[in-house]
Amino acid sequence: MESSERRTVAELVAARWGDHRPGLWFEEKALTRHEVAAGAAARAALLADLLPPGAEPHIGVLLDNTPEYPMWLGAAALAGAAVAGINPTRRGPELARDILHTECRVLITERAHLPLLDGLELPWGSPRASAVERGGVRLLTTDSPEYDALLAPYAGARPDPSRATPHDRLLLYFTSGSTGAPKAAICTQGRLAAAGHSLADQFHVRPDDVHYICMPMFHGNAVIADWAPALAAGAGVALRRRFSASGFLADVRRYGATYFTYVGRAIQYILATEPRPDDRDNPLRLGFGTEAGAVDAAAFEARFGVRLVEGYGSSEGGAAVQWSPGTPPGAVGRAAPGLVVLDPETCAECPPAVFDAGGRLVNGDAAIGELVNRGPSPFEGYWRNAEAEAERRREGWYWTGDLFCRDADGYLYFAGRGDDRLRVDGENLSAAMIENILARYEGAAAVAVYAVPDPVTGDQVMATVAGEFDPVGFAGFLLTQPDLGTKMAPRFVRVVERMPVTATNKIHRAGLRREGVRCADPVWWRPPGEREYRRLTEADLLTYVEGPLAPTRGPSEVRRQGLEPRTR
């Protein structure tokens, strides 16, 4: 069977059986493609015995990027099950909610993450055991002797893809939304296999390529844009437990990596490492991702000799924009048929964006709207969230929730995200969730959380607090909140006597975002790498927030602060 005929991920996994070339690298370990397929088959056989009859065949995976992650993805595909990627930056009740919401009957983790489970209200006894079953949930700890013993009887299993169909759920990937709680986007085997084939064709992936997976596999980026095309093309993969800027180039050379994906500020972190004369001596030929920014993309290519291709898409799969030759600087790509920018209130198409000679968007108020797919959409819905699904499918179209503008030639420019969404270091966050946590602060009479632009890419978290504010006490308060994720702490805190409201008595978030850090009220901030807050000064603004350390923004970076470029 040719790879182009393989319509399920299970078929792609099974195709590796009998291929004894090296295919997976992790630290000092190398596995053949056959060993990876055999490992997936053994775990699929184990899973068939673990999942209770009649239950949703869902497993949670709370792992770093170890060989266990792709083998459990393959196991789920072979078993007709679905993987919920559990985010280890989540904490407390919110982490428990993710596991319970996706109805996981098996949770795969490792000893390093066991402390995250302590004290959670989950239907099991002690999460310290490597394999316990209470209340229908089974916990497997992959780096325990008990786990090896549990797998041993299934070591001779062969991969059988016959039970899988393209319509089987395979991924439940969390994405933040306006309701506060993350939504679990559904991705079937057919969609993931098709995405893998498409990207493998687009980037001419060959069996002798090696895909470097350094982004977390609980995100769709690593699985959909990195693992899937490697699987579809028969290429190898190299795993990094967690992203490391200092280890990036050494890994690339050690594994002979030719392709990698990135999100958020990963490219900036790599560029911040000490340059070396031999930086261009590497096997990479392509990087694919989002939010690198035109300045950093150019600097990366100049330093490492590697072209970065920016794209737009999401785990939901409802809309995608691909870069192509001729795309103007700052643009994401040309709008495919069906993609339009609409005024969300009137559903009318926004007029074309107009830029002046300096690249400033001069008609942002009219040109910026929501990106909508009015054509066929591969969006497959959310797990147990009909309200959010209906919001995405208004008028029979797919509404992305993201702001764009489109020029007269059809090129799209990213202009921000919806009111309640933030993207910090590649993490999608919900402002409502952060507000609920900050509202516990004793001095706060009211709290509003919103995004302000990061100097390079993505967002930073800003909060306005009405009431009393003690910077030392506030920093201490944040450290004691069990459900405050590692990306959620506000970078900036504006302190007001009374929260500004609209005529309908709602918090005037648009005004707060428009004013950003340049406002008449006191603003406290937490410099990068520090935990304590201090008053934001004009020197801080000029040096760290808007000044020489902040690269010049292109049109695609024009966003929330009034949707107009900032004046210096």
PDB file of C-alpha atoms in Angstrom, residues 69-236:
ATOM      1  CA  TYR A  69       4.414   9.905  23.901  1.00  0.00           C
ATOM      2  CA  PRO A  70       4.529   8.936  20.196  1.00  0.00           C
ATOM      3  CA  MET A  71       4.155   5.256  21.113  1.00  0.00           C
ATOM      4  CA  TRP A  72       0.957   6.005  23.029  1.00  0.00           C
ATOM      5  CA  LEU A  73      -0.304   8.110  20.133  1.00  0.00           C
ATOM      6  CA  GLY A  74       0.306   5.115  17.878  1.00  0.00           C
ATOM      7  CA  ALA A  75      -1.281   2.786  20.439  1.00  0.00           C
ATOM      8  CA  ALA A  76      -4.420   4.904  20.605  1.00  0.00           C
ATOM      9  CA  ALA A  77      -4.657   4.913  16.813  1.00  0.00           C
ATOM     10  CA  LEU A  78      -4.338   1.122  16.628  1.00  0.00           C
ATOM     11  CA  ALA A  79      -6.862   0.641  19.457  1.00  0.00           C
ATOM     12  CA  GLY A  80      -9.407   3.111  18.082  1.00  0.00           C
ATOM     13  CA  ALA A  81      -8.934   5.310  21.145  1.00  0.00           C
ATOM     14  CA  ALA A  82      -8.286   9.031  21.626  1.00  0.00           C
ATOM     15  CA  VAL A  83      -5.461  10.863  23.421  1.00  0.00           C
ATOM     16  CA  ALA A  84      -6.170  13.920  25.549  1.00  0.00           C
ATOM     17  CA  GLY A  85      -2.962  15.939  25.799  1.00  0.00           C
ATOM     18  CA  ILE A  86      -2.758  17.044  29.442  1.00  0.00           C
ATOM     19  CA  ASN A  87      -0.856  20.296  29.950  1.00  0.00           C
ATOM     20  CA  PRO A  88       1.643  20.096  32.851  1.00  0.00           C
ATOM     21  CA  THR A  89       1.617  23.879  33.284  1.00  0.00           C
ATOM     22  CA  ARG A  90      -1.975  23.631  34.568  1.00  0.00           C
ATOM     23  CA  ARG A  91      -2.459  23.384  38.308  1.00  0.00           C
ATOM     24  CA  GLY A  92      -4.875  22.209  40.953  1.00  0.00           C
ATOM     25  CA  PRO A  93      -8.608  21.996  40.195  1.00  0.00           C
ATOM     26  CA  GLU A  94      -8.063  23.198  36.627  1.00  0.00           C
ATOM     27  CA  LEU A  95      -5.738  20.276  35.932  1.00  0.00           C
ATOM     28  CA  ALA A  96      -8.264  17.874  37.456  1.00  0.00           C
ATOM     29  CA  ARG A  97     -10.988  19.452  35.357  1.00  0.00           C
ATOM     30  CA  ASP A  98      -9.073  18.738  32.126  1.00  0.00           C
ATOM     31  CA  ILE A  99      -8.725  15.046  33.020  1.00  0.00           C
ATOM     32  CA  LEU A 100     -12.340  14.661  34.112  1.00  0.00           C
ATOM     33  CA  HIS A 101     -13.849  16.691  31.267  1.00  0.00           C
ATOM     34  CA  THR A 102     -12.280  14.435  28.636  1.00  0.00           C
ATOM     35  CA  GLU A 103     -13.476  11.330  30.520  1.00  0.00           C
ATOM     36  CA  CYS A 104     -10.027   9.746  30.634  1.00  0.00           C
ATOM     37  CA  ARG A 105     -10.139   6.160  31.876  1.00  0.00           C
ATOM     38  CA  VAL A 106      -6.354   5.817  31.724  1.00  0.00           C
ATOM     39  CA  LEU A 107      -3.797   8.472  32.629  1.00  0.00           C
ATOM     40  CA  ILE A 108      -0.235   7.995  31.375  1.00  0.00           C
ATOM     41  CA  THR A 109       2.384   9.966  33.288  1.00  0.00           C
ATOM     42  CA  GLU A 110       5.901   9.809  34.727  1.00  0.00           C
ATOM     43  CA  ARG A 111       7.339  10.227  38.192  1.00  0.00           C
ATOM     44  CA  ALA A 112       8.373  13.857  37.589  1.00  0.00           C
ATOM     45  CA  HIS A 113       4.700  14.825  37.164  1.00  0.00           C
ATOM     46  CA  LEU A 114       3.214  12.811  40.032  1.00  0.00           C
ATOM     47  CA  PRO A 115       3.396  15.776  42.470  1.00  0.00           C
ATOM     48  CA  LEU A 116       0.968  17.655  40.184  1.00  0.00           C
ATOM     49  CA  LEU A 117      -1.649  15.019  40.966  1.00  0.00           C
ATOM     50  CA  ASP A 118      -1.312  15.176  44.738  1.00  0.00           C
ATOM     51  CA  GLY A 119      -4.481  16.414  46.394  1.00  0.00           C
ATOM     52  CA  LEU A 120      -6.573  16.511  43.233  1.00  0.00           C
ATOM     53  CA  GLU A 121     -10.185  15.426  43.421  1.00  0.00           C
ATOM     54  CA  LEU A 122      -9.902  12.566  40.955  1.00  0.00           C
ATOM     55  CA  PRO A 123     -11.699   9.197  41.177  1.00  0.00           C
ATOM     56  CA  TRP A 124      -8.735   7.156  42.366  1.00  0.00           C
ATOM     57  CA  GLY A 125      -7.006   6.460  45.614  1.00  0.00           C
ATOM     58  CA  SER A 126      -3.334   7.310  45.923  1.00  0.00           C
ATOM     59  CA  PRO A 127      -1.902   8.542  42.609  1.00  0.00           C
ATOM     60  CA  ARG A 128       1.521   7.382  43.745  1.00  0.00           C
ATOM     61  CA  ALA A 129       0.837   3.797  42.721  1.00  0.00           C
ATOM     62  CA  SER A 130       2.006   2.895  39.225  1.00  0.00           C
ATOM     63  CA  ALA A 131      -1.155   1.015  38.266  1.00  0.00           C
ATOM     64  CA  VAL A 132      -4.289   1.424  40.344  1.00  0.00           C
ATOM     65  CA  GLU A 133      -7.929   1.295  39.397  1.00  0.00           C
ATOM     66  CA  ARG A 134     -10.556   2.982  41.521  1.00  0.00           C
ATOM     67  CA  GLY A 135     -13.660   4.570  40.148  1.00  0.00           C
ATOM     68  CA  GLY A 136     -12.759   3.616  36.584  1.00  0.00           C
ATOM     69  CA  VAL A 137      -9.477   5.549  36.275  1.00  0.00           C
ATOM     70  CA  ARG A 138      -6.140   3.803  35.799  1.00  0.00           C
ATOM     71  CA  LEU A 139      -2.812   5.542  36.414  1.00  0.00           C
ATOM     72  CA  LEU A 140       0.307   4.271  34.627  1.00  0.00           C
ATOM     73  CA  THR A 141       3.726   5.657  35.520  1.00  0.00           C
ATOM     74  CA  THR A 142       5.995   4.962  32.559  1.00  0.00           C
ATOM     75  CA  ASP A 143       9.331   5.070  34.378  1.00  0.00           C
ATOM     76  CA  SER A 144       8.408   2.524  37.062  1.00  0.00           C
ATOM     77  CA  PRO A 145       9.298  -1.196  37.252  1.00  0.00           C
ATOM     78  CA  GLU A 146       5.599  -2.006  37.603  1.00  0.00           C
ATOM     79  CA  TYR A 147       4.947  -0.443  34.212  1.00  0.00           C
ATOM     80  CA  ASP A 148       7.543  -2.645  32.519  1.00  0.00           C
ATOM     81  CA  ALA A 149       6.010  -5.712  34.151  1.00  0.00           C
ATOM     82  CA  LEU A 150       2.536  -4.654  33.044  1.00  0.00           C
ATOM     83  CA  LEU A 151       3.676  -4.318  29.402  1.00  0.00           C
ATOM     84  CA  ALA A 152       5.730  -7.515  29.273  1.00  0.00           C
ATOM     85  CA  PRO A 153       2.869  -9.941  28.417  1.00  0.00           C
ATOM     86  CA  TYR A 154       1.973  -7.850  25.358  1.00  0.00           C
ATOM     87  CA  ALA A 155       5.483  -7.625  23.877  1.00  0.00           C
ATOM     88  CA  GLY A 156       4.689  -9.948  20.966  1.00  0.00           C
ATOM     89  CA  ALA A 157       1.691  -8.021  19.670  1.00  0.00           C
ATOM     90  CA  ARG A 158       1.680  -6.998  16.009  1.00  0.00           C
ATOM     91  CA  PRO A 159       0.090  -3.749  14.826  1.00  0.00           C
ATOM     92  CA  ASP A 160      -3.353  -4.370  13.339  1.00  0.00           C
ATOM     93  CA  PRO A 161      -4.872  -1.262  11.763  1.00  0.00           C
ATOM     94  CA  SER A 162      -8.017  -2.999  10.541  1.00  0.00           C
ATOM     95  CA  ARG A 163     -10.238  -1.851  13.406  1.00  0.00           C
ATOM     96  CA  ALA A 164      -9.477   1.859  12.879  1.00  0.00           C
ATOM     97  CA  THR A 165     -11.517   4.131  10.603  1.00  0.00           C
ATOM     98  CA  PRO A 166     -10.846   7.692   9.400  1.00  0.00           C
ATOM     99  CA  HIS A 167     -13.777   8.838  11.555  1.00  0.00           C
ATOM    100  CA  ASP A 168     -12.359   7.587  14.845  1.00  0.00           C
ATOM    101  CA  ARG A 169     -11.436  10.279  17.359  1.00  0.00           C
ATOM    102  CA  LEU A 170      -7.681  10.358  17.928  1.00  0.00           C
ATOM    103  CA  LEU A 171      -6.832  13.694  19.559  1.00  0.00           C
ATOM    104  CA  LEU A 172      -8.559  15.825  22.181  1.00  0.00           C
ATOM    105  CA  TYR A 173      -6.397  18.931  22.268  1.00  0.00           C
ATOM    106  CA  PHE A 174      -7.204  21.756  24.637  1.00  0.00           C
ATOM    107  CA  THR A 175      -7.561  25.290  23.378  1.00  0.00           C
ATOM    108  CA  SER A 176      -8.569  28.323  25.429  1.00  0.00           C
ATOM    109  CA  GLY A 177     -11.847  30.069  24.812  1.00  0.00           C
ATOM    110  CA  SER A 178     -14.155  32.862  25.870  1.00  0.00           C
ATOM    111  CA  THR A 179     -16.052  30.773  28.417  1.00  0.00           C
ATOM    112  CA  GLY A 180     -13.001  30.521  30.681  1.00  0.00           C
ATOM    113  CA  ALA A 181     -12.559  26.748  30.674  1.00  0.00           C
ATOM    114  CA  PRO A 182     -10.365  25.261  27.923  1.00  0.00           C
ATOM    115  CA  LYS A 183     -12.181  23.428  25.159  1.00  0.00           C
ATOM    116  CA  ALA A 184     -11.076  20.013  23.910  1.00  0.00           C
ATOM    117  CA  ALA A 185     -10.901  20.167  20.118  1.00  0.00           C
ATOM    118  CA  ILE A 186     -11.547  16.888  18.331  1.00  0.00           C
ATOM    119  CA  CYS A 187      -9.213  15.580  15.644  1.00  0.00           C
ATOM    120  CA  THR A 188     -10.000  12.289  13.940  1.00  0.00           C
ATOM    121  CA  GLN A 189      -7.564   9.797  12.471  1.00  0.00           C
ATOM    122  CA  GLY A 190      -8.602  10.820   8.981  1.00  0.00           C
ATOM    123  CA  ARG A 191      -7.943  14.515   9.562  1.00  0.00           C
ATOM    124  CA  LEU A 192      -4.573  13.934  11.216  1.00  0.00           C
ATOM    125  CA  ALA A 193      -3.475  11.543   8.465  1.00  0.00           C
ATOM    126  CA  ALA A 194      -4.607  14.026   5.802  1.00  0.00           C
ATOM    127  CA  ALA A 195      -2.752  16.865   7.558  1.00  0.00           C
ATOM    128  CA  GLY A 196       0.373  14.721   7.666  1.00  0.00           C
ATOM    129  CA  HIS A 197       0.179  13.925   3.956  1.00  0.00           C
ATOM    130  CA  SER A 198      -0.499  17.569   3.084  1.00  0.00           C
ATOM    131  CA  LEU A 199       2.465  18.947   5.032  1.00  0.00           C
ATOM    132  CA  ALA A 200       4.745  16.156   3.831  1.00  0.00           C
ATOM    133  CA  ASP A 201       3.855  17.091   0.249  1.00  0.00           C
ATOM    134  CA  GLN A 202       4.128  20.839   0.876  1.00  0.00           C
ATOM    135  CA  PHE A 203       7.603  20.559   2.406  1.00  0.00           C
ATOM    136  CA  HIS A 204       8.825  17.607   0.312  1.00  0.00           C
ATOM    137  CA  VAL A 205       9.495  15.424   3.349  1.00  0.00           C
ATOM    138  CA  ARG A 206      11.562  12.328   2.507  1.00  0.00           C
ATOM    139  CA  PRO A 207      12.058   9.047   4.408  1.00  0.00           C
ATOM    140  CA  ASP A 208      15.653  10.055   5.202  1.00  0.00           C
ATOM    141  CA  ASP A 209      14.547  13.321   6.859  1.00  0.00           C
ATOM    142  CA  VAL A 210      14.594  13.713  10.630  1.00  0.00           C
ATOM    143  CA  HIS A 211      11.955  15.860  12.306  1.00  0.00           C
ATOM    144  CA  TYR A 212      13.091  17.516  15.537  1.00  0.00           C
ATOM    145  CA  ILE A 213      10.195  17.701  18.023  1.00  0.00           C
ATOM    146  CA  CYS A 214      11.126  20.217  20.694  1.00  0.00           C
ATOM    147  CA  MET A 215       7.708  21.812  21.174  1.00  0.00           C
ATOM    148  CA  PRO A 216       5.480  20.092  23.781  1.00  0.00           C
ATOM    149  CA  MET A 217       3.467  17.208  22.406  1.00  0.00           C
ATOM    150  CA  PHE A 218       0.425  18.098  24.506  1.00  0.00           C
ATOM    151  CA  HIS A 219      -0.029  20.887  21.945  1.00  0.00           C
ATOM    152  CA  GLY A 220      -1.372  20.335  18.468  1.00  0.00           C
ATOM    153  CA  ASN A 221       1.636  22.053  16.885  1.00  0.00           C
ATOM    154  CA  ALA A 222       4.084  19.253  17.686  1.00  0.00           C
ATOM    155  CA  VAL A 223       1.732  16.412  16.784  1.00  0.00           C
ATOM    156  CA  ILE A 224      -0.082  17.844  13.775  1.00  0.00           C
ATOM    157  CA  ALA A 225       2.741  19.831  12.157  1.00  0.00           C
ATOM    158  CA  ASP A 226       5.797  17.775  13.174  1.00  0.00           C
ATOM    159  CA  TRP A 227       4.983  14.166  14.093  1.00  0.00           C
ATOM    160  CA  ALA A 228       2.182  13.601  11.551  1.00  0.00           C
ATOM    161  CA  PRO A 229       4.129  14.644   8.404  1.00  0.00           C
ATOM    162  CA  ALA A 230       7.101  12.534   9.536  1.00  0.00           C
ATOM    163  CA  LEU A 231       4.791   9.554  10.002  1.00  0.00           C
ATOM    164  CA  ALA A 232       3.112  10.123   6.635  1.00  0.00           C
ATOM    165  CA  ALA A 233       6.428  10.343   4.769  1.00  0.00           C
ATOM    166  CA  GLY A 234       8.172   7.556   6.677  1.00  0.00           C
ATOM    167  CA  ALA A 235      10.695  10.006   8.152  1.00  0.00           C
ATOM    168  CA  GLY A 236      12.409   9.762  11.534  1.00  0.00           C
TER     169      GLY A 236
END
